[in-house]
Tab-separated table of N, CA, C and O in Angstrom:
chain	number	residue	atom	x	y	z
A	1	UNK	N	-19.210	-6.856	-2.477
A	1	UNK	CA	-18.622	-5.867	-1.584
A	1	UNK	C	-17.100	-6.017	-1.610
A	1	UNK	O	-16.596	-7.140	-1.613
A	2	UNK	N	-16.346	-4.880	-1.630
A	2	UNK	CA	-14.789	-4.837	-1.938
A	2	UNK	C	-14.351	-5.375	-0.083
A	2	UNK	O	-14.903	-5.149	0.994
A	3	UNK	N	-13.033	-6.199	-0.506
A	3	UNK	CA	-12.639	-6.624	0.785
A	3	UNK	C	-11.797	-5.617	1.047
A	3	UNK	O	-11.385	-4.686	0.356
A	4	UNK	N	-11.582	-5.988	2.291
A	4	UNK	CA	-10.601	-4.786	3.257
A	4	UNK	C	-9.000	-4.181	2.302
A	4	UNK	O	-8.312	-3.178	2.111
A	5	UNK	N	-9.090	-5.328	2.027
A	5	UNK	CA	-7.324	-5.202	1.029
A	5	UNK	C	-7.889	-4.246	-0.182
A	5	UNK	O	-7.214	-3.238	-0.393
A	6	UNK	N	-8.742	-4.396	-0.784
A	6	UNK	CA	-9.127	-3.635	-1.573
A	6	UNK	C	-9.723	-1.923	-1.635
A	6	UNK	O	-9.699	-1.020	-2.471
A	7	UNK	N	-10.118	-2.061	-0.580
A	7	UNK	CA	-10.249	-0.632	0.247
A	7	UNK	C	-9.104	-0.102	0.762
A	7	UNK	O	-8.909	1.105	0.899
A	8	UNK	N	-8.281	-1.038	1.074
A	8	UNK	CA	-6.881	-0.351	1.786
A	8	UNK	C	-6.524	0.229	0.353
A	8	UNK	O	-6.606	1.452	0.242
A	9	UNK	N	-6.009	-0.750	-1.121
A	9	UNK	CA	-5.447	-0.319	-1.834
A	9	UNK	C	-6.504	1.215	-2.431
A	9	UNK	O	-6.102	2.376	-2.515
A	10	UNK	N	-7.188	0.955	-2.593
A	10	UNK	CA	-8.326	2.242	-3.036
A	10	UNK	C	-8.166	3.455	-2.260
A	10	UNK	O	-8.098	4.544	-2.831
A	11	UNK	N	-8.105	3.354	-1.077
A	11	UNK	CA	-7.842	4.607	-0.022
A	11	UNK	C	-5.999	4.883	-0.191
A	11	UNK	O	-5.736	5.883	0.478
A	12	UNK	N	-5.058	4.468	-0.678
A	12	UNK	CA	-3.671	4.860	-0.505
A	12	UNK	C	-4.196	5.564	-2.203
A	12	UNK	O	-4.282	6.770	-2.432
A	13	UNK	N	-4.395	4.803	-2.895
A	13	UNK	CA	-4.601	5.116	-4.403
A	13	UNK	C	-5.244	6.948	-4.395
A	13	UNK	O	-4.861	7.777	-5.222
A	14	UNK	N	-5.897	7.141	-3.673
A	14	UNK	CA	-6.607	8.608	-3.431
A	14	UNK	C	-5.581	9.738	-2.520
A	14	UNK	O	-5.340	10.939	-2.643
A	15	UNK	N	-5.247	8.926	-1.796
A	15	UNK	CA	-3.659	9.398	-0.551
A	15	UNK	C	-4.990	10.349	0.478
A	15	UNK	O	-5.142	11.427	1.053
A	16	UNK	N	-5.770	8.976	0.168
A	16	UNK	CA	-7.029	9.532	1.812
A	16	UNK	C	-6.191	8.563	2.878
A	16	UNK	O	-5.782	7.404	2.930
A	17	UNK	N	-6.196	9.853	3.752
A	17	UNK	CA	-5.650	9.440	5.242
A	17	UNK	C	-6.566	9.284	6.250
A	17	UNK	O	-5.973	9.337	7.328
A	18	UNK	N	-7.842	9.101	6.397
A	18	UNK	CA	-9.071	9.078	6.892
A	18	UNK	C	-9.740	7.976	6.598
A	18	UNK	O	-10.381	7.354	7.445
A	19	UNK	N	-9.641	7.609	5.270
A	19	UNK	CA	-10.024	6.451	4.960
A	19	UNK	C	-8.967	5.250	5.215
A	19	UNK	O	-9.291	4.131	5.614
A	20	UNK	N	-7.466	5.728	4.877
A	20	UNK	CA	-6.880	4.614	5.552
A	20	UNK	C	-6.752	4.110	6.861
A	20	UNK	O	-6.524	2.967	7.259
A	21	UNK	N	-7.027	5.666	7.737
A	21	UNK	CA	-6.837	5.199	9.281
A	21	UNK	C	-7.886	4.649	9.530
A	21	UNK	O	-7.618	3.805	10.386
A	22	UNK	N	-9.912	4.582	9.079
A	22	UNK	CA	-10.733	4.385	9.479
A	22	UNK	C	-10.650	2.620	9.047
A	22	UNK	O	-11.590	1.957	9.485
A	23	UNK	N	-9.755	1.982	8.356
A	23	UNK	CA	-9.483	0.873	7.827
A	23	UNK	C	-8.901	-0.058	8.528
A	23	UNK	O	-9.039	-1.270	8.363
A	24	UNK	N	-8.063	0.620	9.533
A	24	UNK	CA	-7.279	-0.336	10.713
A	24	UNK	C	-7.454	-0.188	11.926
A	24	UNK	O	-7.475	0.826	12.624
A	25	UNK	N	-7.605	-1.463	12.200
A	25	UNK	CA	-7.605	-0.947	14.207
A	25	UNK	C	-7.027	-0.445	15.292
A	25	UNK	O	-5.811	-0.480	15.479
A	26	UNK	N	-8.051	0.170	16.257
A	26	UNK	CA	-7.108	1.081	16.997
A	26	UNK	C	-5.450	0.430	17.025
A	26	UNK	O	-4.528	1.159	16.661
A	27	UNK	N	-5.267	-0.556	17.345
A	27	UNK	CA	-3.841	-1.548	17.505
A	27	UNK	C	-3.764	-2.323	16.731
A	27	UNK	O	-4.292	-3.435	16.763
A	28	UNK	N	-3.055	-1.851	15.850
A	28	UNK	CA	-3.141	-2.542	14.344
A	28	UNK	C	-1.440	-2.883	14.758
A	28	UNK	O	-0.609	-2.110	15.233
A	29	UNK	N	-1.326	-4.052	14.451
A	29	UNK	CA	0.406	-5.032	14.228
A	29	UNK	C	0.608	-4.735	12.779
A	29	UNK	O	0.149	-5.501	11.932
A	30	UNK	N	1.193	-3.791	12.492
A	30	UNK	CA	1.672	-3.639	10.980
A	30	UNK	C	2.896	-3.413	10.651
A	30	UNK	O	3.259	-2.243	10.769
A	31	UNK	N	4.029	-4.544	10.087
A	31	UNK	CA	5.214	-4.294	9.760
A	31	UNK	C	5.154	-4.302	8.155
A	31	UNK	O	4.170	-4.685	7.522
A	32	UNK	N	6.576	-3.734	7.477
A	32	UNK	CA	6.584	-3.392	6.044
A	32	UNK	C	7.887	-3.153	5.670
A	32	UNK	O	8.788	-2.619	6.317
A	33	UNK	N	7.890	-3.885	3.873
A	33	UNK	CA	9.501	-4.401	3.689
A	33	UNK	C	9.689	-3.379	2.898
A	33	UNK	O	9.249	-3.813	1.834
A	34	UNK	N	10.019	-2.395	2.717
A	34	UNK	CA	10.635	-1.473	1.189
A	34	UNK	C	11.742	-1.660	0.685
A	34	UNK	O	12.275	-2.522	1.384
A	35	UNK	N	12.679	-1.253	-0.429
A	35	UNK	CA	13.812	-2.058	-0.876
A	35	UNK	C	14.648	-1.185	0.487
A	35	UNK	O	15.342	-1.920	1.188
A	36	UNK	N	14.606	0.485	0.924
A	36	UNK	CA	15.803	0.672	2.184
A	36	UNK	C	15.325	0.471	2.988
A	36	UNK	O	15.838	1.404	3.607
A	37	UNK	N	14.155	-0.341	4.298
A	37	UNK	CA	13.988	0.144	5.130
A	37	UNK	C	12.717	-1.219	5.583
A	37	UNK	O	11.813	-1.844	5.030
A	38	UNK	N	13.231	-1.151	6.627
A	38	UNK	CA	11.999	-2.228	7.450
A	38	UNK	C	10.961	-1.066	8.415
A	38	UNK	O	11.467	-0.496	9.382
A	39	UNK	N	9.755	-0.856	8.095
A	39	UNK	CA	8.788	0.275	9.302
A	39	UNK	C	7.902	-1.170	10.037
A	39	UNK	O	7.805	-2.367	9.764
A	40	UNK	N	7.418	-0.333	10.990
A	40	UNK	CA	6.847	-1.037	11.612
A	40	UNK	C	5.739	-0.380	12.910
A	40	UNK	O	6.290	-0.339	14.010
A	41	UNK	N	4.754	-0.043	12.892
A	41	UNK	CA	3.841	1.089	13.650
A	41	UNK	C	2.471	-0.095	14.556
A	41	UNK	O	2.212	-1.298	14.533
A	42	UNK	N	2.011	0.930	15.144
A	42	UNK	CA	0.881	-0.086	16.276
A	42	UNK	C	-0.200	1.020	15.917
A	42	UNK	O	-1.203	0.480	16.384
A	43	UNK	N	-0.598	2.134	15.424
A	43	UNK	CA	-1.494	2.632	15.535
A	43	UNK	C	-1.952	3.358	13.988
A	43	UNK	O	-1.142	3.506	13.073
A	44	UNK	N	-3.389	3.761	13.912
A	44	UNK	CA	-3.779	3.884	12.145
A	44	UNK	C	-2.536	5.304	12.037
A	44	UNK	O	-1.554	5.351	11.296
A	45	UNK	N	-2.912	6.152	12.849
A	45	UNK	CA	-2.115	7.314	12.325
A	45	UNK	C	-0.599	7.415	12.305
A	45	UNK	O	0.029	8.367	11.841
A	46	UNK	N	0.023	6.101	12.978
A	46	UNK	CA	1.550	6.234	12.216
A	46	UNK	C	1.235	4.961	11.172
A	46	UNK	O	2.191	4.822	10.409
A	47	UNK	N	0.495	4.293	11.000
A	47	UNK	CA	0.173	3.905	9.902
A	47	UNK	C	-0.009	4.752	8.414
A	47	UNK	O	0.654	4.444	7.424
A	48	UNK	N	-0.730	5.549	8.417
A	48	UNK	CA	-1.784	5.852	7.716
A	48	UNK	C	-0.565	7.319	6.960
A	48	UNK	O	-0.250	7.442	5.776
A	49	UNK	N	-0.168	8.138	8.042
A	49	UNK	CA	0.467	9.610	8.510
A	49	UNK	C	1.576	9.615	8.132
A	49	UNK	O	2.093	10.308	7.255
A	50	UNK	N	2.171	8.533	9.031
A	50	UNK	CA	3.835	8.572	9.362
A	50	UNK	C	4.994	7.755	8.104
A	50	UNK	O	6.175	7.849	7.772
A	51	UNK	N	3.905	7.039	7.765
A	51	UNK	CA	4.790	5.785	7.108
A	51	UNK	C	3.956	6.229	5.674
A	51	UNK	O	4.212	7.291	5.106
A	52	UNK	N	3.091	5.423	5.250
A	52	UNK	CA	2.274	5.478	3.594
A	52	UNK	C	2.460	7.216	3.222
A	52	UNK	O	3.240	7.546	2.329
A	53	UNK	N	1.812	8.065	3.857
A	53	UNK	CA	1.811	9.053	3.492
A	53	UNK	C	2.322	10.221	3.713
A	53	UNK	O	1.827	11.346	3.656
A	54	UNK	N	3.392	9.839	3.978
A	54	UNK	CA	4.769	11.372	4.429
A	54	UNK	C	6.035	10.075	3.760
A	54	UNK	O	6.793	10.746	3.060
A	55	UNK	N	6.352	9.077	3.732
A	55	UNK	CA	7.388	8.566	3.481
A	55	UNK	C	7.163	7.597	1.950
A	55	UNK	O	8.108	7.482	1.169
A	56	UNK	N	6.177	7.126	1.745
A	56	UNK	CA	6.211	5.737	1.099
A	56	UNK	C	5.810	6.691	-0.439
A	56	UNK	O	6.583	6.800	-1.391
A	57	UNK	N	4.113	7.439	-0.337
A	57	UNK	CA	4.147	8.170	-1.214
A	57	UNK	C	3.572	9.834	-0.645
A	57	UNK	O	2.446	10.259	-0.387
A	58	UNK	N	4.982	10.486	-0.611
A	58	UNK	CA	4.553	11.849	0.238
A	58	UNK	C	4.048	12.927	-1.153
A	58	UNK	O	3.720	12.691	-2.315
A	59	UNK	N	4.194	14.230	-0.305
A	59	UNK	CA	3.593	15.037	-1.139
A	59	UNK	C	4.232	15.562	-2.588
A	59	UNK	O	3.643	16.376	-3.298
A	60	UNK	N	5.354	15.053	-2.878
A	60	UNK	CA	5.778	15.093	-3.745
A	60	UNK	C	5.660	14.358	-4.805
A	60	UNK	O	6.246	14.518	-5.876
A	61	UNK	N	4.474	13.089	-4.364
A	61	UNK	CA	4.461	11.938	-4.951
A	61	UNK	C	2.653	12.082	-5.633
A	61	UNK	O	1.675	12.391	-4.953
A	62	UNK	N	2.656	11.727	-7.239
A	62	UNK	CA	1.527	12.148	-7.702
A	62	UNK	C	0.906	10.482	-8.193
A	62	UNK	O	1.270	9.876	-9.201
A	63	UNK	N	-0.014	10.042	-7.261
A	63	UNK	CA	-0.190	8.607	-7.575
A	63	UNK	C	-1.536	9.246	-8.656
A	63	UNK	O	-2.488	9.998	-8.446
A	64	UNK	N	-1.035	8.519	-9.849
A	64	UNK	CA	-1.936	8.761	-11.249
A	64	UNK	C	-2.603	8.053	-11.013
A	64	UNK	O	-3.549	8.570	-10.417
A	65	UNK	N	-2.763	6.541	-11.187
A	65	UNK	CA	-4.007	5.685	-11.143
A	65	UNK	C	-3.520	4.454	-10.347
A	65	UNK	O	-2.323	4.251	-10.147
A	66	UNK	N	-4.604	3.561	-9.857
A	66	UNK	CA	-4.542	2.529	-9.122
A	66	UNK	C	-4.793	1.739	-10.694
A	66	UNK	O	-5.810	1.856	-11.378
A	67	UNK	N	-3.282	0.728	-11.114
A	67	UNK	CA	-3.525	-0.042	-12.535
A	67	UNK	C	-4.205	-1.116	-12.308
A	67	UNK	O	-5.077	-1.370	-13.139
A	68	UNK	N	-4.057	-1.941	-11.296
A	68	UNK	CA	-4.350	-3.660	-10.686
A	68	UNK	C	-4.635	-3.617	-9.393
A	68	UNK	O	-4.196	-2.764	-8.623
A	69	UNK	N	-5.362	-4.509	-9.103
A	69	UNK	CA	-5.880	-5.027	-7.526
A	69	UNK	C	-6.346	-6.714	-7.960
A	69	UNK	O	-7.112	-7.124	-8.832
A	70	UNK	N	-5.585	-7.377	-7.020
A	70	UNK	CA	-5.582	-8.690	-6.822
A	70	UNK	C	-5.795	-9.149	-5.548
A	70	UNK	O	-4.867	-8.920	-4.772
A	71	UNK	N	-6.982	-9.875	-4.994
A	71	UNK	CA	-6.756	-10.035	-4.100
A	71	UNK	C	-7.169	-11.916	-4.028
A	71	UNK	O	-7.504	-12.560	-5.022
A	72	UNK	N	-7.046	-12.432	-2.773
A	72	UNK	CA	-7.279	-13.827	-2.405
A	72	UNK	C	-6.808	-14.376	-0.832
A	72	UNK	O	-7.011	-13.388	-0.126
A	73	UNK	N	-6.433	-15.157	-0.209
A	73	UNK	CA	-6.521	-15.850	0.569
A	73	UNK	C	-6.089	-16.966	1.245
A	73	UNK	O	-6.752	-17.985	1.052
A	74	UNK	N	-5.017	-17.044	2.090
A	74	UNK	CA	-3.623	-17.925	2.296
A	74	UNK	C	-4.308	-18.720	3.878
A	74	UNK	O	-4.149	-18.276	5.015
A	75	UNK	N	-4.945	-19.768	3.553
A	75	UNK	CA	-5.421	-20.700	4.713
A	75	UNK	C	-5.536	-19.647	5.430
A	75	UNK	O	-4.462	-19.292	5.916
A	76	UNK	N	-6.818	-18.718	5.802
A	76	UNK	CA	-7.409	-17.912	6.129
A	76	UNK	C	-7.064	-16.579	6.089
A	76	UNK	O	-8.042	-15.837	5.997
A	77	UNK	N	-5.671	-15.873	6.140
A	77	UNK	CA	-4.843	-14.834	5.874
A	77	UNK	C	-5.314	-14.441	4.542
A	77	UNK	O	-5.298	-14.965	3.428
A	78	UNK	N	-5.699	-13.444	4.992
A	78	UNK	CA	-6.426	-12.416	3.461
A	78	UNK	C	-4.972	-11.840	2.378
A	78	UNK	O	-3.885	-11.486	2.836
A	79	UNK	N	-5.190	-11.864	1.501
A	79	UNK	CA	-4.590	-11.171	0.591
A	79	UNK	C	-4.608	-10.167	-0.320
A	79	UNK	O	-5.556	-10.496	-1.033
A	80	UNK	N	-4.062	-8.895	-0.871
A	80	UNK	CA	-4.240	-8.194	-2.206
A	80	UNK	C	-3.238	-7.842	-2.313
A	80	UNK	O	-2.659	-7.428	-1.308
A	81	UNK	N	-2.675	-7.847	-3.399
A	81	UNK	CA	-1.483	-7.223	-4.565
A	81	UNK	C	-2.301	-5.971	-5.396
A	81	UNK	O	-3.436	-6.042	-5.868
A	82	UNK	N	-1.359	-4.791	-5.426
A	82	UNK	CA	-1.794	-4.024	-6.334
A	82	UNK	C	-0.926	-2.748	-6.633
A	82	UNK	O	-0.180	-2.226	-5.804
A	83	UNK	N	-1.106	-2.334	-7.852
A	83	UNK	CA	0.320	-1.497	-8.500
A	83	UNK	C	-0.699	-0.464	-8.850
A	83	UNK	O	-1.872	-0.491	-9.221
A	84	UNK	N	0.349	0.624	-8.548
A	84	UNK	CA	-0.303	1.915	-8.772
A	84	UNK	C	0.820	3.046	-9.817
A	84	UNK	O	2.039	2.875	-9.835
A	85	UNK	N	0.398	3.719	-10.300
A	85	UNK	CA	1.775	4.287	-11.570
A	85	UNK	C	1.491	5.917	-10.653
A	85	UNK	O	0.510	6.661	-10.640
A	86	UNK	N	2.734	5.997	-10.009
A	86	UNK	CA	2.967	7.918	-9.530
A	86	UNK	C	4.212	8.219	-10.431
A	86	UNK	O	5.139	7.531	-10.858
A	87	UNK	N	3.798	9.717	-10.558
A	87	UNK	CA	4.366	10.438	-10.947
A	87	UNK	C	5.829	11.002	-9.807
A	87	UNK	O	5.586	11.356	-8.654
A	88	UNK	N	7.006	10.998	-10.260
A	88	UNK	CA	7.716	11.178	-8.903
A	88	UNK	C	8.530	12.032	-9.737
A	88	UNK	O	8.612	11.637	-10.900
A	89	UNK	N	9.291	13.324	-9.403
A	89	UNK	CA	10.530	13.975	-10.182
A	89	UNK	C	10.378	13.864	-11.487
A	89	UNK	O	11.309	13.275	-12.035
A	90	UNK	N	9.307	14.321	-12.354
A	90	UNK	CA	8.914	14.517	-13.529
A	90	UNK	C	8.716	13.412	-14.286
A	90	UNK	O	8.210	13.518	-15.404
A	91	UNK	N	9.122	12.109	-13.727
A	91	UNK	CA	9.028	11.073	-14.170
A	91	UNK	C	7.804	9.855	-13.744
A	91	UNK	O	7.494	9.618	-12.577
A	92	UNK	N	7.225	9.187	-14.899
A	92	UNK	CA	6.131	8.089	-14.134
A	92	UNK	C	7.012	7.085	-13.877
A	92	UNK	O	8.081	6.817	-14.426
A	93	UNK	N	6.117	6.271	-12.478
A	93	UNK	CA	7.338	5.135	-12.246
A	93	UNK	C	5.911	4.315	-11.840
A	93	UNK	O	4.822	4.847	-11.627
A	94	UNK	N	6.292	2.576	-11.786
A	94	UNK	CA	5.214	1.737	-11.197
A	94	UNK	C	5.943	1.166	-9.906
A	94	UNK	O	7.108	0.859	-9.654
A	95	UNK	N	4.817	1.158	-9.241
A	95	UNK	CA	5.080	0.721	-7.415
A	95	UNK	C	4.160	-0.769	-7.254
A	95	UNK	O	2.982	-0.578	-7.556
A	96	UNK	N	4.374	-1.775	-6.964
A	96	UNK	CA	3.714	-2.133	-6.394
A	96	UNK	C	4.153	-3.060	-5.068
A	96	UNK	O	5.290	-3.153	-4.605
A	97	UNK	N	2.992	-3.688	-4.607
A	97	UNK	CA	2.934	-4.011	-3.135
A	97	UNK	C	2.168	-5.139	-3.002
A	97	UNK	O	1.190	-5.377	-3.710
A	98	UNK	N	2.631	-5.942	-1.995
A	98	UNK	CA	1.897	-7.391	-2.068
A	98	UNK	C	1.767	-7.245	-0.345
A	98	UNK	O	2.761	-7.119	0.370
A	99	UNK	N	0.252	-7.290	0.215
A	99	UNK	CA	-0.451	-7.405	1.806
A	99	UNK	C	-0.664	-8.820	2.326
A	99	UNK	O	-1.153	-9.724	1.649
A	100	UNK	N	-0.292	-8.924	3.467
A	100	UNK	CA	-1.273	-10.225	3.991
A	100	UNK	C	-1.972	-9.757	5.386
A	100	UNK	O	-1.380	-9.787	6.465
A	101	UNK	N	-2.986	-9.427	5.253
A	101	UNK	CA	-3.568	-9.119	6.488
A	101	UNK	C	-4.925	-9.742	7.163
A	101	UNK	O	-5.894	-10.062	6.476
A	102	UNK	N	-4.881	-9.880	8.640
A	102	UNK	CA	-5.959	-10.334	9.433
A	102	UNK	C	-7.450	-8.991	9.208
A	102	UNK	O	-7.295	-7.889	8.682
A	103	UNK	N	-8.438	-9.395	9.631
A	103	UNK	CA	-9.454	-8.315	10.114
A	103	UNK	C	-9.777	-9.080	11.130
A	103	UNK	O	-9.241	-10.141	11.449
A	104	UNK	N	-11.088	-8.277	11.888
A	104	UNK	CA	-11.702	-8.458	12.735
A	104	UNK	C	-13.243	-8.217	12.742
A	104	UNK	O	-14.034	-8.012	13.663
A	105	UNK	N	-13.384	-8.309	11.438
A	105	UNK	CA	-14.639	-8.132	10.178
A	105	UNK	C	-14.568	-7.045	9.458
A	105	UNK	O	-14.486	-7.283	8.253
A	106	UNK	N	-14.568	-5.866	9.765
A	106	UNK	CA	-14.552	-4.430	9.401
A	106	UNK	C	-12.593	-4.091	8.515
A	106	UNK	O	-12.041	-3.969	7.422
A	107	UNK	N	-12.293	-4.093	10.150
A	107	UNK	CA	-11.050	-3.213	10.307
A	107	UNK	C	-9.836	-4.530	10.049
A	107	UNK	O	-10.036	-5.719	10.298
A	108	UNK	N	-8.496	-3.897	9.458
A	108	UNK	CA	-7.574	-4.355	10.022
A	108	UNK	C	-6.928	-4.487	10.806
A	108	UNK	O	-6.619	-3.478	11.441
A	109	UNK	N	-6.370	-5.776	11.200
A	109	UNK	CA	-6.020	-6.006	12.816
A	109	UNK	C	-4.294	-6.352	12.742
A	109	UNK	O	-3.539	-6.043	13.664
A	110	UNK	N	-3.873	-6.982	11.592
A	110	UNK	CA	-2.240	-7.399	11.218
A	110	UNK	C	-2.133	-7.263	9.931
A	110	UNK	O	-2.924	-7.612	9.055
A	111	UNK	N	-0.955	-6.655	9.833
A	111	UNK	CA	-0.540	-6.547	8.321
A	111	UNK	C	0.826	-6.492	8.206
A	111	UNK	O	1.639	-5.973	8.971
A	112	UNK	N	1.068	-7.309	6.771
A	112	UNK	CA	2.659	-7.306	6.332
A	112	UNK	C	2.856	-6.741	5.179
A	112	UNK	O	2.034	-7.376	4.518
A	113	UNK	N	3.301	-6.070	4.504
A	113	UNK	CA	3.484	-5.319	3.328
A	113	UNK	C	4.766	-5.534	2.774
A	113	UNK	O	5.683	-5.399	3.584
A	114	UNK	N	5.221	-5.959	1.126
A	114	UNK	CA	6.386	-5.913	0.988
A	114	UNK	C	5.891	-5.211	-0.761
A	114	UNK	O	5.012	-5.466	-1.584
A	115	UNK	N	6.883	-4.370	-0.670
A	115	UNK	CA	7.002	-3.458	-1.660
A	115	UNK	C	8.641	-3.049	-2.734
A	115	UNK	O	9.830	-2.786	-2.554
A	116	UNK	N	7.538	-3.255	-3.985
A	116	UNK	CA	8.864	-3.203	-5.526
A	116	UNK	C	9.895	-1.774	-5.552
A	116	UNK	O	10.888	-1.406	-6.180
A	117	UNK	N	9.208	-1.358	-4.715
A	117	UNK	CA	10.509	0.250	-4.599
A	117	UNK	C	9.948	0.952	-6.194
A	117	UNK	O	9.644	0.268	-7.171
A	118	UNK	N	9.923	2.185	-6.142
A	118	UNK	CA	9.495	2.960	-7.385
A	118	UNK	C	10.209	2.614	-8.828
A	118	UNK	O	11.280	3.220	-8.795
A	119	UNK	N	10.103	1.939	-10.034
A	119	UNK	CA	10.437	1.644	-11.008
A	119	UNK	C	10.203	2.235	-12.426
A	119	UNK	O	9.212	1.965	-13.106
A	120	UNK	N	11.127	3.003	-12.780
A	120	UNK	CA	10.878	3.996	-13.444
A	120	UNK	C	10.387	3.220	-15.253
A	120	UNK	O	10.943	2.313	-15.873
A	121	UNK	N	9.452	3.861	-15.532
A	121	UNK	CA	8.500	3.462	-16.539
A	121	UNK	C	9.086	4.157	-17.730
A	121	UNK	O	9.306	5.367	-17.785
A	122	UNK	N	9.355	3.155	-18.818
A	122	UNK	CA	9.389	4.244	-20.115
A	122	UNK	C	8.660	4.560	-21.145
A	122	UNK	O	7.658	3.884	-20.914
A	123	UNK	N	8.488	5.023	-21.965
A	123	UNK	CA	7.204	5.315	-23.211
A	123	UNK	C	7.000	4.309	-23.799
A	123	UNK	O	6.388	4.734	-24.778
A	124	UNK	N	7.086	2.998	-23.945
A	124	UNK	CA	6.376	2.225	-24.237
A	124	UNK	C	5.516	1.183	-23.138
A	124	UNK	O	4.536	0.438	-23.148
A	125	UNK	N	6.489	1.624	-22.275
A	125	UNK	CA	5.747	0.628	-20.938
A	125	UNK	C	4.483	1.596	-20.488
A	125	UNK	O	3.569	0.853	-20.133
A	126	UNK	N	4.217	2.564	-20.408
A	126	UNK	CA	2.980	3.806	-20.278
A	126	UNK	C	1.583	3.003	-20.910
A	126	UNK	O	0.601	2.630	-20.268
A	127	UNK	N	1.899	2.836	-22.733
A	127	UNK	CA	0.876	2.381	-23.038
A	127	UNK	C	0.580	1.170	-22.555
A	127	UNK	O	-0.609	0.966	-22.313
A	128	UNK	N	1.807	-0.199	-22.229
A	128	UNK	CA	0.987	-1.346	-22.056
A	128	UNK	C	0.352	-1.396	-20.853
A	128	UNK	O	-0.002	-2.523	-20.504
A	129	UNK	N	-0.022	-0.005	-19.730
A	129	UNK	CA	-0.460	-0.115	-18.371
A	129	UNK	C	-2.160	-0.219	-18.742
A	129	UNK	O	-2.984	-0.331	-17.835
């Protein structure tokens, strides 16, 4: 069975907002590092809405495939890393993001996110994805 980190990354990878909000708890502690900007929200839908999917990758943003998912486990603090290649301004770029988050079996309950900022990919880096 896929762990929570892995479902989180799987549900942003689709830019399901239903599946990401149904992923965290009502009062979810979730702060997040991007290269401009520290966010930081208490609930799935400025989670899910406000931040991942209007700002991080909005509608302008064409996430092609989920490339990697890594996940594991920091003296009980769950973990997954995982890079996804979007399409942004005619160009592919790779993103990725490294989580450490609590559950409460199901749902997420804390999360920290720190993220590579969009990195623009060139024709040979395409094939080695």
């Amino acid at each position: 069975m896929p762990t929570a980190g892995e479902r989180f990354a799987q549900a942003l990878a689709a830019k399901d907002a239903a599946a990401l909000s149904a992923l965290l708890a009502d009062q979810i502690d979730f702060q997040a590092l991007t290269p401009g900007r520290h966010w930081q929200a208490d609930t799935p839908g400025q989670v899910a809405g406000d931040i991942i999917l209007a700002h991080w990758f909005g509608p302008g943003d064409d996430i092609k495939e989920l490339c990697a998912v890594a996940t594991g486990e920091v003296a009980g603090r769950e973990h997954v890393a995982y890079r996804l290649r979007v399409a942004r301004d005619g160009r592919d770029h790779l993103v990725e993001q490294q989580a450490y988050y609590n559950t409460d079996g199901e749902q997420i309950t804390w999360m920290r996110v720190l993220c590579s900022g969009y990195q623009p990919l060139h024709e040979g880096q395409l094939a080695a994805l």
